[in-house]
Short mmCIF file of C-alpha atoms in Angstrom, two decimals:
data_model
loop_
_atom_site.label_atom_id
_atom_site.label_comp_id
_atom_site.label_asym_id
_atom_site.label_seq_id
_atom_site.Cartn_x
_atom_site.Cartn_y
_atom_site.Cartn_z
CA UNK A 1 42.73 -19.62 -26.57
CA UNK A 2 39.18 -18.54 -25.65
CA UNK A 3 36.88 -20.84 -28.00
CA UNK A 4 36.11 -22.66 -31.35
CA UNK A 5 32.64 -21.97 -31.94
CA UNK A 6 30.07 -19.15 -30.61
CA UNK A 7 26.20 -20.20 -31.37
CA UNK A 8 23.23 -18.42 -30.00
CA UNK A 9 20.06 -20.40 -30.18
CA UNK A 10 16.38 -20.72 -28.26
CA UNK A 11 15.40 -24.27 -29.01
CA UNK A 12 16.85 -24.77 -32.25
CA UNK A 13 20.44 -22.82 -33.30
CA UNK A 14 19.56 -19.54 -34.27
CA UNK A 15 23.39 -18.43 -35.50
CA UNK A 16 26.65 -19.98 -35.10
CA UNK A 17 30.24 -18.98 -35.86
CA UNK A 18 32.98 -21.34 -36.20
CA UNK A 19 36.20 -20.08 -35.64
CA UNK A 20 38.82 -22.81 -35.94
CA UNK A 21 37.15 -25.58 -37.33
CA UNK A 22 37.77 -28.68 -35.49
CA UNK A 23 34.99 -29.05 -33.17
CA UNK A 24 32.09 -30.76 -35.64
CA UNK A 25 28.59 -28.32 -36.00
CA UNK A 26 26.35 -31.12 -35.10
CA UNK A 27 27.74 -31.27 -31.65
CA UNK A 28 25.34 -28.32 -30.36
CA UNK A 29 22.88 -31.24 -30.84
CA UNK A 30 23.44 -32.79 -27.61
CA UNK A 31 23.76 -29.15 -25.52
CA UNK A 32 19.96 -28.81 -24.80
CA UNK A 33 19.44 -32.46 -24.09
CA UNK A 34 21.98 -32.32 -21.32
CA UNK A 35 20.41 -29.22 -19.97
CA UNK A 36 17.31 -30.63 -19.24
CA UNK A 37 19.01 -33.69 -17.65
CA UNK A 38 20.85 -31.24 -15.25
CA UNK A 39 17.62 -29.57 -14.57
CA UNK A 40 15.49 -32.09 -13.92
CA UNK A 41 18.49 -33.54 -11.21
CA UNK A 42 19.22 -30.22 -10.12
CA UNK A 43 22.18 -29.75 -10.72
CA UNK A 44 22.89 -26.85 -13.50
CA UNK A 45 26.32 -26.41 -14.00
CA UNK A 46 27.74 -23.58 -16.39
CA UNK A 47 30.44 -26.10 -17.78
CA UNK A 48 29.18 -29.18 -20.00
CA UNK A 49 30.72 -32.02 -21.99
CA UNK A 50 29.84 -34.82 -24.50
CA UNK A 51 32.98 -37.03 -25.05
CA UNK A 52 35.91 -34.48 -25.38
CA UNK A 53 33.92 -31.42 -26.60
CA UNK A 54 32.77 -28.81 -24.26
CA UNK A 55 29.93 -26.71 -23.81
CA UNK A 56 30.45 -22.81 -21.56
CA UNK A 57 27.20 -21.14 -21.93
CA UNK A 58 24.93 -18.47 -20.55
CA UNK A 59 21.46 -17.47 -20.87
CA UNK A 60 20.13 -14.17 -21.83
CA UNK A 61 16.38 -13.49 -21.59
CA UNK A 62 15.18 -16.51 -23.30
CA UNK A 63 18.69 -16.88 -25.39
CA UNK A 64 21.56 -19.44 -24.75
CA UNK A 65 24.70 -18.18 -25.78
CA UNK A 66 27.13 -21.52 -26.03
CA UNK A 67 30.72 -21.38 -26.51
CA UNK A 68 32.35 -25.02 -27.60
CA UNK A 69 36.17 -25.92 -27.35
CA UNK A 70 37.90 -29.62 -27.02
CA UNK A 71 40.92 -27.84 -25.57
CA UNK A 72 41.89 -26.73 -21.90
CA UNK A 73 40.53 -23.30 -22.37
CA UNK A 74 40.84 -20.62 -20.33
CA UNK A 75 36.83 -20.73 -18.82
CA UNK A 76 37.44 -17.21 -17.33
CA UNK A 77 38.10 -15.68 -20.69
CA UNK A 78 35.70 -17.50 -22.43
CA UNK A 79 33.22 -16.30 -20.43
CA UNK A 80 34.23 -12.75 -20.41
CA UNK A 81 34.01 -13.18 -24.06
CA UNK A 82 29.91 -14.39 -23.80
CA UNK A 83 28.80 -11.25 -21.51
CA UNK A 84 31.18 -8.99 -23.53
CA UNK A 85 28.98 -9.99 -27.10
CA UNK A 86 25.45 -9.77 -25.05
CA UNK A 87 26.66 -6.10 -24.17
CA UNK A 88 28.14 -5.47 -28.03
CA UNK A 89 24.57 -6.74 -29.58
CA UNK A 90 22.74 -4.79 -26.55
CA UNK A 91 24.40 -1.75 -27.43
CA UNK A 92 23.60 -2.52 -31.50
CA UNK A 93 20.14 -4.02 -31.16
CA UNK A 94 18.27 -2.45 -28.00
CA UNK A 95 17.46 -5.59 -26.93
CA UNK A 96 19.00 -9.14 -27.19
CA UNK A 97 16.09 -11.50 -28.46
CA UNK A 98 15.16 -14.52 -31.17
CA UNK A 99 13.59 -11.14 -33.32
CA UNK A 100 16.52 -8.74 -33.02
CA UNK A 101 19.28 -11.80 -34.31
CA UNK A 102 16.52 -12.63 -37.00
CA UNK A 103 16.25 -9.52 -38.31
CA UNK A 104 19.98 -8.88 -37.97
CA UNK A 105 21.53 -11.74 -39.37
CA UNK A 106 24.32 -9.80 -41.83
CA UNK A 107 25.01 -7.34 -38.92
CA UNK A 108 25.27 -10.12 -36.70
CA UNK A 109 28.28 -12.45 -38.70
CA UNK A 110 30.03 -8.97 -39.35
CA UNK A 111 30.20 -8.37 -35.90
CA UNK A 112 30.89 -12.35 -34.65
CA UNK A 113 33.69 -11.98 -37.16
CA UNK A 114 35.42 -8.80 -35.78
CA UNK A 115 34.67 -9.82 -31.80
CA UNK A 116 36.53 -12.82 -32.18
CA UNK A 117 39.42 -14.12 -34.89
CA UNK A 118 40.73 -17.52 -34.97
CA UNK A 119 39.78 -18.28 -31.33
CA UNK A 120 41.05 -15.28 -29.82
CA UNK A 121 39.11 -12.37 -28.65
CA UNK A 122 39.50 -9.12 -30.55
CA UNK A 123 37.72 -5.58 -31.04
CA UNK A 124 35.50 -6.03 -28.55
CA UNK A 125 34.68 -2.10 -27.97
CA UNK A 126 31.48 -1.56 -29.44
CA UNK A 127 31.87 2.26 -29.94
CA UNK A 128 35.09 1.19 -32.09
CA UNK A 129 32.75 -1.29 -33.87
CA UNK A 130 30.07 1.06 -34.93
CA UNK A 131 32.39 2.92 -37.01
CA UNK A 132 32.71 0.50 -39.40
CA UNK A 133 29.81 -1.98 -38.75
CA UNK A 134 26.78 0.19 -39.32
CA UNK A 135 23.12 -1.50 -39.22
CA UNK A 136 22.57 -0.25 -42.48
CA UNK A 137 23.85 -3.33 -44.08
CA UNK A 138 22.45 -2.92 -47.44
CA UNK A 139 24.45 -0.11 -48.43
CA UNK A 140 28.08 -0.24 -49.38
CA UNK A 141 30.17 2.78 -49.73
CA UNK A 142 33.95 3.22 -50.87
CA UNK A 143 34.31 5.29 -48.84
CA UNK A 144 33.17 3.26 -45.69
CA UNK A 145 35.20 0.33 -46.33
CA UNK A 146 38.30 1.64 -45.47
CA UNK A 147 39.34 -0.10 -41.83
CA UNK A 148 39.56 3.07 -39.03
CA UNK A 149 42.68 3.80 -37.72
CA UNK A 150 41.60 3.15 -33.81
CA UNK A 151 41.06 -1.00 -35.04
CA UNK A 152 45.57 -0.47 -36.12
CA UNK A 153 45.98 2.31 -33.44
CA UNK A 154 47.93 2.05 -29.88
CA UNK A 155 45.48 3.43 -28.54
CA UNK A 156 42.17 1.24 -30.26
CA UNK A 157 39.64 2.49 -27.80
CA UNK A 158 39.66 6.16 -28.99
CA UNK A 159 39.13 7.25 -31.82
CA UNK A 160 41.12 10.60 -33.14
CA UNK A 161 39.57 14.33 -34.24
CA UNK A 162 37.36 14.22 -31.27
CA UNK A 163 35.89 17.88 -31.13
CA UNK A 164 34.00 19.59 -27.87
CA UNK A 165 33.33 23.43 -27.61
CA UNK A 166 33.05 22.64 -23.43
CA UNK A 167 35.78 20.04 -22.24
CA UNK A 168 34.58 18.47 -19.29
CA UNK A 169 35.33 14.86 -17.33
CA UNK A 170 32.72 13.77 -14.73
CA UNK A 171 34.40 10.80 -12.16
CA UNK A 172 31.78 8.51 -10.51
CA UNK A 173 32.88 6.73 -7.33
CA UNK A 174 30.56 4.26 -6.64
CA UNK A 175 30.38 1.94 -3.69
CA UNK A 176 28.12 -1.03 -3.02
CA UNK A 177 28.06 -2.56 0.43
CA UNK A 178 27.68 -6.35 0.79
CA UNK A 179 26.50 -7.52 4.74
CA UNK A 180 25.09 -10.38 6.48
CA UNK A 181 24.19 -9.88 9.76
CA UNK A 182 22.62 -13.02 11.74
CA UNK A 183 19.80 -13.44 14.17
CA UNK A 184 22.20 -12.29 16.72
CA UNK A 185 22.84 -9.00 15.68
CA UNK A 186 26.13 -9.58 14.76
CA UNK A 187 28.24 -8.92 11.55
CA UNK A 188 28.98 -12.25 9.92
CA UNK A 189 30.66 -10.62 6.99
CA UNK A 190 31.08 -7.63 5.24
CA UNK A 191 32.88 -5.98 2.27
CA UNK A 192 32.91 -3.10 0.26
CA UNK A 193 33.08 -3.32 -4.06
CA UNK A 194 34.03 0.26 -5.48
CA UNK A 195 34.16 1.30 -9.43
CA UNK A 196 35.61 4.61 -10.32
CA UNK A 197 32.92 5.40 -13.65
CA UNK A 198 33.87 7.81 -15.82
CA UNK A 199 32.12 10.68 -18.76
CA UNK A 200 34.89 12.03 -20.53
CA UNK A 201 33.67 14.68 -23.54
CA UNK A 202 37.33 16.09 -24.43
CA UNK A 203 39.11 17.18 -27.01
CA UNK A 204 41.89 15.33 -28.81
CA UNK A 205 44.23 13.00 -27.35
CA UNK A 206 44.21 13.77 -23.36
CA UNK A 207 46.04 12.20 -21.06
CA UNK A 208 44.62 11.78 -17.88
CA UNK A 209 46.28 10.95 -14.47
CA UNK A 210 43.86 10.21 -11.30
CA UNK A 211 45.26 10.16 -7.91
CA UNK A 212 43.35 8.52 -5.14
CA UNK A 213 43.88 8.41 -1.13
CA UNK A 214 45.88 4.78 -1.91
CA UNK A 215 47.66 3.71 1.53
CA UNK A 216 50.44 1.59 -0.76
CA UNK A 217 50.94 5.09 -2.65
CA UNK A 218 51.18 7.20 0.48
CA UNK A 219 53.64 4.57 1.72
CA UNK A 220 55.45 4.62 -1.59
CA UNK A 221 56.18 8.49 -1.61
CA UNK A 222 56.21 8.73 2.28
CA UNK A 223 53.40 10.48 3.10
CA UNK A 224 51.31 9.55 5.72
CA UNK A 225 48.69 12.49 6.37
CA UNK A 226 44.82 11.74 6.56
CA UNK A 227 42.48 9.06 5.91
CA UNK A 228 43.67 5.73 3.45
CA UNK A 229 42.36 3.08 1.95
CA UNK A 230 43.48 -0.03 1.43
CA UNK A 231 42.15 -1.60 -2.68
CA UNK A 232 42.39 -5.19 -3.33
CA UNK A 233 41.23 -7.25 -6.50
CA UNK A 234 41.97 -3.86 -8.73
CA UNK A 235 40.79 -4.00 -11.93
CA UNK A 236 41.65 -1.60 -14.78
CA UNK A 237 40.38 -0.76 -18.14
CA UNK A 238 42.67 -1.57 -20.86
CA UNK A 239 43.53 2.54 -21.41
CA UNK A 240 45.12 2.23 -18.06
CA UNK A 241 49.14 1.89 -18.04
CA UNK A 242 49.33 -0.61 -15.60
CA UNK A 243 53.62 -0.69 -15.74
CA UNK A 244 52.91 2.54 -14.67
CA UNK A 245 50.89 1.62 -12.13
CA UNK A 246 53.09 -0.73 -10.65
CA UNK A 247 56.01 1.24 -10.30
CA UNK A 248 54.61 4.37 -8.80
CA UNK A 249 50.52 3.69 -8.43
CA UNK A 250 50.03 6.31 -10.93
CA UNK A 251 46.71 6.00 -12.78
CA UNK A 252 47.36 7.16 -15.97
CA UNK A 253 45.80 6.71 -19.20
CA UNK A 254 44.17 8.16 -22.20
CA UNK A 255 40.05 7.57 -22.12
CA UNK A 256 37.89 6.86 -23.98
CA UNK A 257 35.28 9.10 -25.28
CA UNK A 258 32.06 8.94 -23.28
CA UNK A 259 30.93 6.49 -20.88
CA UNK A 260 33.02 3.80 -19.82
CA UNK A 261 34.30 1.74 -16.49
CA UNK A 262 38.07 2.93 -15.42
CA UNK A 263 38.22 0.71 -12.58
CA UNK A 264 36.81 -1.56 -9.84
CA UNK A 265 38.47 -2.77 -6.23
CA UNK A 266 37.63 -4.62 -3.44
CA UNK A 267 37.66 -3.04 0.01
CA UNK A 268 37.83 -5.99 2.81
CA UNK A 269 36.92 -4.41 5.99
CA UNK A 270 34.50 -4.41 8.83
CA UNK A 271 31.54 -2.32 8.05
CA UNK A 272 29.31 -1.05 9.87
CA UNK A 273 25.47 -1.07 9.33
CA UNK A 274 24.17 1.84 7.29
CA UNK A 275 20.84 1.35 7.59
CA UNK A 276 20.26 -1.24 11.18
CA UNK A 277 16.46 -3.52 11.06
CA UNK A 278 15.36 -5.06 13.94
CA UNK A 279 11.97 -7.00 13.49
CA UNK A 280 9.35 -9.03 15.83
CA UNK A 281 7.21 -11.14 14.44
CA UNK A 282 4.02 -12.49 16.94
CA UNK A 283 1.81 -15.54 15.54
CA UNK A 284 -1.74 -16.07 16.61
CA UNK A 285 -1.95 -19.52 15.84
CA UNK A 286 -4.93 -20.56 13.45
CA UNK A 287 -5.68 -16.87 12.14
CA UNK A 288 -3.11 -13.83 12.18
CA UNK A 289 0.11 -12.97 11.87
CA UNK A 290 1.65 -9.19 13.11
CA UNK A 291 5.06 -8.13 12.32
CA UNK A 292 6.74 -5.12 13.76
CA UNK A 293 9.77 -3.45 11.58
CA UNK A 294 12.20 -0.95 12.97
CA UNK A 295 14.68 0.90 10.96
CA UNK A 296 17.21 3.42 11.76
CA UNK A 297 19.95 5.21 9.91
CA UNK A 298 23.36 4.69 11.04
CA UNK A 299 24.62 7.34 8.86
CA UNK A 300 25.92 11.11 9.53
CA UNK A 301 22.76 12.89 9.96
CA UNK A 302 23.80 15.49 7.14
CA UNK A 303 23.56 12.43 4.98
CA UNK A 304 20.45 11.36 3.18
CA UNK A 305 19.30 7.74 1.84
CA UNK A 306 17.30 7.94 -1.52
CA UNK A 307 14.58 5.30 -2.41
CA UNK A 308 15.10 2.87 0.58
CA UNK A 309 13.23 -0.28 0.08
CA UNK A 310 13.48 -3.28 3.26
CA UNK A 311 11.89 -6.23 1.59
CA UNK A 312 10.07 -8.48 4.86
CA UNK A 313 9.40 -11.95 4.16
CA UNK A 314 6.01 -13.51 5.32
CA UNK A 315 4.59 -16.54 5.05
CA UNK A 316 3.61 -18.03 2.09
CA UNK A 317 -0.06 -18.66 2.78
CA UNK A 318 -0.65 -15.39 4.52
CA UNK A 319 -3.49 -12.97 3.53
CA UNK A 320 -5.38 -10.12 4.09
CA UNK A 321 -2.60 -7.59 4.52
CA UNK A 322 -3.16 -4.20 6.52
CA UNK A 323 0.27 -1.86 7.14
CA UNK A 324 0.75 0.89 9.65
CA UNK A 325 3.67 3.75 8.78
CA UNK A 326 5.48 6.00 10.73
CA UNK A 327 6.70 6.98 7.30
CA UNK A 328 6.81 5.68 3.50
CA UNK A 329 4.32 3.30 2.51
CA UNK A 330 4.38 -0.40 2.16
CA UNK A 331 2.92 -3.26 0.35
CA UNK A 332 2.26 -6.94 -0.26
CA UNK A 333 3.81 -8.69 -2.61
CA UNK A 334 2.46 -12.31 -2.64
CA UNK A 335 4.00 -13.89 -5.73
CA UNK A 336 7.51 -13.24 -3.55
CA UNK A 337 6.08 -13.66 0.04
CA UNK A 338 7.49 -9.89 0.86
CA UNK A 339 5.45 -7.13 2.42
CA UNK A 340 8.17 -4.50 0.81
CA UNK A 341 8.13 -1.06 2.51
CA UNK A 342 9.47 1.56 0.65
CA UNK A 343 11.14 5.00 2.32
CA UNK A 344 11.76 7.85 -0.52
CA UNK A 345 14.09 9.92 1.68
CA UNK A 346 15.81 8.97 4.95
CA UNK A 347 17.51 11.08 6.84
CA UNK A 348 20.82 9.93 9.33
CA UNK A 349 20.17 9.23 12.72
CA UNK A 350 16.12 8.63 12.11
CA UNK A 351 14.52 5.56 13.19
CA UNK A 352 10.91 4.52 11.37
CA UNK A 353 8.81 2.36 12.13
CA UNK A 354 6.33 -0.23 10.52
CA UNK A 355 3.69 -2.45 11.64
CA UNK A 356 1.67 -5.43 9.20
CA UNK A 357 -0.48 -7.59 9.93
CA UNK A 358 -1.57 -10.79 7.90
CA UNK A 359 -4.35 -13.02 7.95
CA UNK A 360 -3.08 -16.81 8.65
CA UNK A 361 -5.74 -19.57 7.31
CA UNK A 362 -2.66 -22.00 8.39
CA UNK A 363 0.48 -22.83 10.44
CA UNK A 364 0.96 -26.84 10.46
CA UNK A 365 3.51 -25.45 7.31
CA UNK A 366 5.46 -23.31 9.00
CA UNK A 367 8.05 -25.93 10.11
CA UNK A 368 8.58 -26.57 6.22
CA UNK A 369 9.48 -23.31 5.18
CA UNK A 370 12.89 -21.68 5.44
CA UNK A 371 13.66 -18.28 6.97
CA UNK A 372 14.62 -16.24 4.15
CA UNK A 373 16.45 -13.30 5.49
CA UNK A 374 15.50 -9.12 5.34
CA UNK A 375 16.81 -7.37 2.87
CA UNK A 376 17.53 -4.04 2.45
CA UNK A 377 18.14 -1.57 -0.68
CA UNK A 378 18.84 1.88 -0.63
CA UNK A 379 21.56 4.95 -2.16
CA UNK A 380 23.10 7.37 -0.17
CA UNK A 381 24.55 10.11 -2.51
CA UNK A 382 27.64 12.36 -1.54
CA UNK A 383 28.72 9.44 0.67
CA UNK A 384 31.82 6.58 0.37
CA UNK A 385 31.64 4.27 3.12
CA UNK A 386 35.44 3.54 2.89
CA UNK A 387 36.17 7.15 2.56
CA UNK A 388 38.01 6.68 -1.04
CA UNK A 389 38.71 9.89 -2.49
CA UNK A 390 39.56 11.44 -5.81
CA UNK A 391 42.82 13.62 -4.72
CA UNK A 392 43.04 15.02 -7.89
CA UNK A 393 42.94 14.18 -11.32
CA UNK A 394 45.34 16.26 -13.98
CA UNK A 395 44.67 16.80 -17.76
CA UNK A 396 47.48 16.95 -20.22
CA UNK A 397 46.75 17.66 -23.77
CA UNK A 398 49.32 19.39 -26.41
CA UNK A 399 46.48 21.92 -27.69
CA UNK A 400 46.76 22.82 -23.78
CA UNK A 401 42.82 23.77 -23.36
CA UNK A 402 41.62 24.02 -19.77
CA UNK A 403 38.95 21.40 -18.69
CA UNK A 404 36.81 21.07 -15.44
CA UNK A 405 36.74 17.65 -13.59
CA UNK A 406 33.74 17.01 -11.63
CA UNK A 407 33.40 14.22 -9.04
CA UNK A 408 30.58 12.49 -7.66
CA UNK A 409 29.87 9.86 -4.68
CA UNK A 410 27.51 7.14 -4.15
CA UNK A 411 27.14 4.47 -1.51
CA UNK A 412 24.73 2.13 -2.35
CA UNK A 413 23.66 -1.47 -1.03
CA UNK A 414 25.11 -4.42 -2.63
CA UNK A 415 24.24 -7.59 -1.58
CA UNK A 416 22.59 -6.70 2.20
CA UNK A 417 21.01 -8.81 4.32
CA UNK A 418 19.96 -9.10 7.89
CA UNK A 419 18.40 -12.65 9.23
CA UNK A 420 15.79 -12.63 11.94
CA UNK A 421 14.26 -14.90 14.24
CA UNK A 422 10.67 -15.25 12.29
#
């Protein structure tokens, strides 16, 4: 079971759903109360209880989304359930705020009602949901109230009779690259998490069938030619068979119409640097501060990095900032204690090189501060760092029309950071 109760409130409950009943209203009562406890000690935790009943919650802008159960409840689900309504009221309302569930309320409850029945999670596709939950809640039409077919179908998130005069699929392989690298130099660890994002604007009821450079596939039919990768933690959509899947690591499936996530994997491997920092930092004591940022591309020089951004700390009482570029420009940013120099285009194989220099009205604090680590951010397009490829990808449909797939790559950084000695 996921939960018993949904409410969404700022400091007072703004809406609430109750879905089975046996966990009493006037419990949200004691949810902010234990909040601030936690905060003031803290120690935040997403899981809170008072007696037997339980609050999962999650906070959107200025918005707490709380989930109550007195049951063993799958946590996972439950929150899976929370993010999945902030995207379905996103995707309705723009934004998620106190206004837009104010001036929403009947679209809201329609829409609480049809995520979630009973406990359990349901239509939870908001392109499914906007066929028959329109914003236009005042008017009610005969017509309109019959239930679509995709909410009974097999196949509930597509909807049939789609129409295009071009049939085209574009497949987005998208890697981010999470790295630590210490003071040393060294790689502490590193991993690699890929989605597969497709645009799908075909006609009818397609099948699709993707094949990717998958080692466990190439092993399976005996092939052993060229480069493979090895996916962990795969993830599908629901269109994807996974029986299928598992008996011949076929990726087959029937989209959905538009924009939507096919997949995600985990690559866990050794990688290499794209883009290596090295820093010096020199301290005058009692009045300046100079820091000295190299960067170079460790990337195939045809390759390009788009809108690179390595974010420097500095201390937090420095001042009077002056930069020197061998390219890009670069900036203070006090309110985060970053001089942040941004690169537009970087070519593979370049190094670049920046120089600041900060007024210092005091050191006796450096001792107290920590050493927050370099960070960089950047996107290198045409590029996977794991060398995943799309193989081919076939598309069945009975009318037989012919459609184009088009495939696109894009490293980008993840979670990338690179401690110094400052």
């Amino acid at each position: 079971k996921s939960c018993q109760a949904l409410m969404i409130f700022l400091h007072l409950v703004l809406i609430c759903r109750n879905y089975k009943g046996d966990v009493d209203m006037a419990e949200i009562d004691h949810f902010l109360p234990l909040l601030m406890t936690q905060e003031e000690e803290g120690l935040t935790c997403p899981i809170m209880s008072h007696g037997n009943v339980h609050f999962l919650w999650i906070k959107h802008t200025n918005l707490y989304l709380v989930a109550t159960t007195n049951k063993n409840s799958n946590a996972s689900l439950v929150y899976a359930f929370l993010y999945k309504v902030v995207e379905v009221f996103t995707e309705y309302f723009t934004e998620l705020e106190e206004e837009s569930i104010q001036d929403n309320f009947v679209v809201v409850y329609e829409l609480l009602d049809e995520l979630m029945d009973f406990g359990f999670p349901q239509t939870t596709d908001s392109k499914i949901l906007q066929e028959y939950i329109t914003q236009e809640g005042t008017k009610l039409e005969v017509a309109k109230t019959k239930v679509p077919t995709t909410v009974t179908n097999a196949v509930s998130w597509r909807s049939e009779g789609i129409k295009y005069k071009k049939n085209e699929v574009f497949i987005d392989v998208i890697e981010s690259i999470n790295l630590l690298v210490n003071a040393n130099g060294s790689v502490m660890s590193s991993d690699i998490v890929g989605t597969v994002k497709l645009k799908t604007m075909l006609s009818g009821m397609p099948e699709l069938r993707l094949g990717l450079n998958d080692r466990a596939l190439f092993a399976l039919t005996g092939r052993d030619k060229g480069k493979t990768v090895t996916m962990e933690d795969v993830k599908f959509h629901q269109c994807v068979r996974l029986s299928r899947f598992e008996s011949d690591r076929t990726i087959s499936f029937i989209p959905p119409d538009g924009e939507s996530e096919l997949m995600s994997y985990r690559i866990n491997t050794h990688v290499k640097p794209l883009i290596w920092i090295e820093s010096v930092i020199e301290k005058f004591s009692h009045s300046r501060v100079e820091i000295m940022v190299k960067a170079k591309g460790q990337f195939k020089k045809q390759s390009v990095a788009n809108n690179v951004e390595v974010r420097v700390p500095v201390p937090s009482d420095a001042d009077s900032p002056k930069f020197k570029t061998s390219t890009g420009h670069a900036k203070y940013v006090p309110e985060k204690n970053l001089a942040v120099w941004t690169i537009k285009s970087f070519p593979g194989g370049k190094e670049f090189l920046m120089r600041a220099s900060f007024g210092l009205p005091s050191v006796e604090n450096d001792e107290m501060e920590g050493k927050p680590p370099i960070t960089v951010n950047f996107e290198i397009p045409y590029f996977t760092v794991s060398g995943i490829q799309v193989r081919y990808m076939k598309i069945i449909e009975k009318s037989g029309y012919q459609a184009l797939p088009w495939v696109r790559y894009i490293t980008q950084s993840g979670d990338y950071q690179l401690r110094s000695n400052f």
